[in-house]
Every structure is written in C-alpha cells, then in structure tokens.
C-alpha cells in the first residue's frame, strides 16, 4: 500500500455537483509513487496539458514555469458533497491523504488559502506596477 499527502486546490465546480481539484506535487518528488505507465501520485493519471482551455480536459498535469519551484498539477474530479462543507468554494485549499490512488482523508486549510490569495494579489500588484502608461 502506498500513500502520499498532497496539497489540493478546488479549481472549479462543474454542473453544481463535481469538484475539480488540482493536486500539487513538487517536480522531482515522485520517486516510488511514479510507475512507467504515466501514473503518478498513487495511480492518478499523469498527462501533460496542451495549454488549451483546461475545462475541456478530463485530467492532466502541468508544471509551473514562472521562476518559482516547479509544481506538477494533476486533476482529480470528486463529488462536491465529499468535500468538507466549509471548503466547497473555488480556491479552497486542502491537505489530501491518498492511499493507492484513493482519497482517504481531506482537511480544509483556510489559513493556507488566505496565504495563497495574498501572495497572488501581491504578485498581481507587482506585475501591474510594471506596465507603462499608454497615453
């Protein structure tokens, strides 16, 4: 039995009943959890996104390429009702324990969610300060 603890972010809610989560693992942290059949993070399918609209993709992975630590993301679709009630909104952050590819435990992390939102806002603010005036 293999297990892993990963961070997951609720990317979107589809059809008012499906929670589309992005599971995050650090690139290079796959080790024993990765087999030679394209599976990673204990059996969750590992496919590279093609850069198109991710809502059309049923699952996949992408790596950050913005100077920060590379992170692999895999999509996991769950019944919305299976999430903790206070985390049933876009952007919610969870700590997920996976065993043999199945979700065994999920904890909502509101403090981590706030930290991520603050970091993203700071980054957006820094990027918008760089834009030249167009008069």
C-alpha positions as YAML, in Angstrom:
chain: A
units: angstrom
residues:
- id: 1
  name: UNK
  ca: [0.00, 0.00, 0.00]
- id: 2
  name: UNK
  ca: [1.42, 3.37, -1.00]
- id: 3
  name: UNK
  ca: [0.31, 6.66, 0.47]
- id: 4
  name: UNK
  ca: [1.06, 10.30, -0.15]
- id: 5
  name: UNK
  ca: [-0.01, 13.60, 1.36]
- id: 6
  name: UNK
  ca: [-0.52, 16.34, -1.22]
- id: 7
  name: UNK
  ca: [-2.00, 19.81, -1.44]
- id: 8
  name: UNK
  ca: [-5.16, 20.22, -3.50]
- id: 9
  name: UNK
  ca: [-6.90, 23.38, -4.68]
- id: 10
  name: UNK
  ca: [-10.54, 23.48, -5.73]
- id: 11
  name: UNK
  ca: [-10.18, 24.81, -9.27]
- id: 12
  name: UNK
  ca: [-13.87, 24.89, -10.17]
- id: 13
  name: UNK
  ca: [-17.25, 23.35, -9.55]
- id: 14
  name: UNK
  ca: [-18.78, 21.76, -12.64]
- id: 15
  name: UNK
  ca: [-22.51, 21.12, -13.08]
- id: 16
  name: UNK
  ca: [-23.13, 22.17, -9.44]
- id: 17
  name: UNK
  ca: [-22.03, 18.70, -8.30]
- id: 18
  name: UNK
  ca: [-18.45, 17.94, -9.42]
- id: 19
  name: UNK
  ca: [-15.46, 19.39, -7.57]
- id: 20
  name: UNK
  ca: [-12.50, 19.72, -9.93]
- id: 21
  name: UNK
  ca: [-9.37, 19.67, -7.77]
- id: 22
  name: UNK
  ca: [-5.79, 20.27, -8.80]
- id: 23
  name: UNK
  ca: [-3.41, 18.08, -6.82]
- id: 24
  name: UNK
  ca: [0.03, 19.63, -6.44]
- id: 25
  name: UNK
  ca: [3.29, 17.76, -6.11]
- id: 26
  name: UNK
  ca: [6.78, 19.14, -6.38]
- id: 27
  name: UNK
  ca: [8.54, 18.18, -9.59]
- id: 28
  name: UNK
  ca: [11.10, 15.52, -8.76]
- id: 29
  name: UNK
  ca: [9.23, 14.38, -5.63]
- id: 30
  name: UNK
  ca: [7.61, 11.50, -7.43]
- id: 31
  name: UNK
  ca: [10.10, 8.78, -6.64]
- id: 32
  name: UNK
  ca: [8.43, 5.50, -5.77]
- id: 33
  name: UNK
  ca: [4.93, 6.82, -6.45]
- id: 34
  name: UNK
  ca: [5.62, 7.04, -10.17]
- id: 35
  name: UNK
  ca: [5.45, 3.98, -12.38]
- id: 36
  name: UNK
  ca: [6.37, 3.66, -16.04]
- id: 37
  name: UNK
  ca: [2.76, 3.78, -17.24]
- id: 38
  name: UNK
  ca: [2.13, 7.51, -16.89]
- id: 39
  name: UNK
  ca: [0.61, 7.28, -13.42]
- id: 40
  name: UNK
  ca: [1.77, 9.45, -10.58]
- id: 41
  name: UNK
  ca: [0.66, 10.34, -7.08]
- id: 42
  name: UNK
  ca: [-0.51, 6.85, -6.30]
- id: 43
  name: UNK
  ca: [-2.27, 5.99, -9.51]
- id: 44
  name: UNK
  ca: [-3.84, 9.31, -10.50]
- id: 45
  name: UNK
  ca: [-3.40, 9.78, -14.23]
- id: 46
  name: UNK
  ca: [-0.46, 11.99, -15.23]
- id: 47
  name: UNK
  ca: [-0.93, 13.67, -18.59]
- id: 48
  name: UNK
  ca: [0.54, 16.89, -19.89]
- id: 49
  name: UNK
  ca: [-1.96, 19.65, -20.58]
- id: 50
  name: UNK
  ca: [-1.68, 21.10, -24.05]
- id: 51
  name: UNK
  ca: [-2.14, 24.72, -23.00]
- id: 52
  name: UNK
  ca: [-5.75, 24.80, -24.23]
- id: 53
  name: UNK
  ca: [-8.74, 25.59, -22.05]
- id: 54
  name: UNK
  ca: [-8.38, 23.21, -19.10]
- id: 55
  name: UNK
  ca: [-12.15, 22.84, -18.70]
- id: 56
  name: UNK
  ca: [-12.10, 20.70, -21.83]
- id: 57
  name: UNK
  ca: [-9.52, 18.36, -20.30]
- id: 58
  name: UNK
  ca: [-10.69, 15.48, -18.18]
- id: 59
  name: UNK
  ca: [-7.40, 15.24, -16.33]
- id: 60
  name: UNK
  ca: [-3.78, 16.17, -16.60]
- id: 61
  name: UNK
  ca: [-0.68, 17.77, -15.29]
- id: 62
  name: UNK
  ca: [1.22, 20.93, -15.86]
- id: 63
  name: UNK
  ca: [4.39, 22.36, -14.44]
- id: 64
  name: UNK
  ca: [4.86, 25.91, -13.22]
- id: 65
  name: UNK
  ca: [7.39, 27.82, -15.30]
- id: 66
  name: UNK
  ca: [7.46, 31.21, -13.61]
- id: 67
  name: UNK
  ca: [10.75, 31.12, -11.74]
- id: 68
  name: UNK
  ca: [9.15, 29.57, -8.67]
- id: 69
  name: UNK
  ca: [9.56, 25.97, -7.59]
- id: 70
  name: UNK
  ca: [8.28, 23.68, -10.33]
- id: 71
  name: UNK
  ca: [5.00, 22.11, -9.32]
- id: 72
  name: UNK
  ca: [3.16, 19.31, -11.08]
- id: 73
  name: UNK
  ca: [-0.60, 19.54, -11.01]
- id: 74
  name: UNK
  ca: [-3.00, 16.68, -11.60]
- id: 75
  name: UNK
  ca: [-6.72, 16.97, -11.94]
- id: 76
  name: UNK
  ca: [-9.00, 14.96, -9.70]
- id: 77
  name: UNK
  ca: [-12.78, 15.09, -10.06]
- id: 78
  name: UNK
  ca: [-14.79, 14.31, -6.92]
- id: 79
  name: UNK
  ca: [-18.42, 14.55, -5.89]
- id: 80
  name: UNK
  ca: [-18.83, 18.04, -4.39]
- id: 81
  name: UNK
  ca: [-20.63, 16.53, -1.39]
- id: 82
  name: UNK
  ca: [-17.48, 14.56, -0.48]
- id: 83
  name: UNK
  ca: [-15.59, 17.79, 0.34]
- id: 84
  name: UNK
  ca: [-15.71, 19.38, 3.78]
- id: 85
  name: UNK
  ca: [-18.68, 21.78, 3.73]
- id: 86
  name: UNK
  ca: [-16.66, 24.89, 4.62]
- id: 87
  name: UNK
  ca: [-14.32, 24.24, 1.67]
- id: 88
  name: UNK
  ca: [-16.91, 23.96, -1.10]
- id: 89
  name: UNK
  ca: [-15.84, 27.08, -2.99]
- id: 90
  name: UNK
  ca: [-13.34, 27.87, -5.74]
- id: 91
  name: UNK
  ca: [-9.83, 28.45, -4.46]
- id: 92
  name: UNK
  ca: [-10.30, 26.35, -1.32]
- id: 93
  name: UNK
  ca: [-7.06, 24.61, -0.29]
- id: 94
  name: UNK
  ca: [-6.97, 21.10, 1.15]
- id: 95
  name: UNK
  ca: [-4.44, 18.68, 2.52]
- id: 96
  name: UNK
  ca: [-5.26, 15.32, 0.95]
- id: 97
  name: UNK
  ca: [-4.04, 11.89, 2.02]
- id: 98
  name: UNK
  ca: [-4.06, 9.41, -0.85]
- id: 99
  name: UNK
  ca: [-3.72, 5.66, -0.44]
- id: 100
  name: UNK
  ca: [-3.31, 3.58, -3.58]
- id: 101
  name: UNK
  ca: [-4.82, 6.41, -5.65]
- id: 102
  name: UNK
  ca: [-7.91, 6.84, -3.48]
- id: 103
  name: UNK
  ca: [-8.66, 9.83, -1.27]
- id: 104
  name: UNK
  ca: [-8.54, 8.61, 2.32]
- id: 105
  name: UNK
  ca: [-8.57, 11.92, 4.17]
- id: 106
  name: UNK
  ca: [-9.16, 15.54, 3.26]
- id: 107
  name: UNK
  ca: [-8.66, 18.57, 5.52]
- id: 108
  name: UNK
  ca: [-9.67, 22.11, 4.58]
- id: 109
  name: UNK
  ca: [-6.81, 24.62, 5.11]
- id: 110
  name: UNK
  ca: [-8.35, 28.13, 5.34]
- id: 111
  name: UNK
  ca: [-5.08, 29.73, 6.51]
- id: 112
  name: UNK
  ca: [-3.20, 28.32, 3.52]
- id: 113
  name: UNK
  ca: [-5.99, 29.55, 1.24]
- id: 114
  name: UNK
  ca: [-5.65, 33.08, 2.65]
- id: 115
  name: UNK
  ca: [-1.85, 32.98, 2.30]
- id: 116
  name: UNK
  ca: [-2.13, 31.88, -1.34]
- id: 117
  name: UNK
  ca: [-4.66, 34.60, -2.16]
- id: 118
  name: UNK
  ca: [-2.42, 37.23, -0.53]
- id: 119
  name: UNK
  ca: [0.65, 36.01, -2.47]
- id: 120
  name: UNK
  ca: [-1.28, 36.05, -5.74]
- id: 121
  name: UNK
  ca: [-2.58, 39.55, -5.07]
- id: 122
  name: UNK
  ca: [0.95, 40.76, -4.23]
- id: 123
  name: UNK
  ca: [2.25, 39.23, -7.44]
- id: 124
  name: UNK
  ca: [-0.53, 40.80, -9.49]
- id: 125
  name: UNK
  ca: [0.18, 44.17, -7.88]
- id: 126
  name: UNK
  ca: [3.90, 43.89, -8.71]
- id: 127
  name: UNK
  ca: [3.14, 42.94, -12.31]
- id: 128
  name: UNK
  ca: [0.63, 45.77, -12.78]
- id: 129
  name: UNK
  ca: [3.18, 48.32, -11.46]
- id: 130
  name: UNK
  ca: [5.49, 47.43, -14.35]
- id: 131
  name: UNK
  ca: [3.01, 48.35, -17.08]
- id: 132
  name: UNK
  ca: [3.91, 51.57, -18.92]
- id: 133
  name: UNK
  ca: [1.40, 54.38, -19.21]
- id: 134
  name: UNK
  ca: [-0.31, 54.44, -22.59]
- id: 135
  name: UNK
  ca: [-1.50, 57.98, -23.22]
...
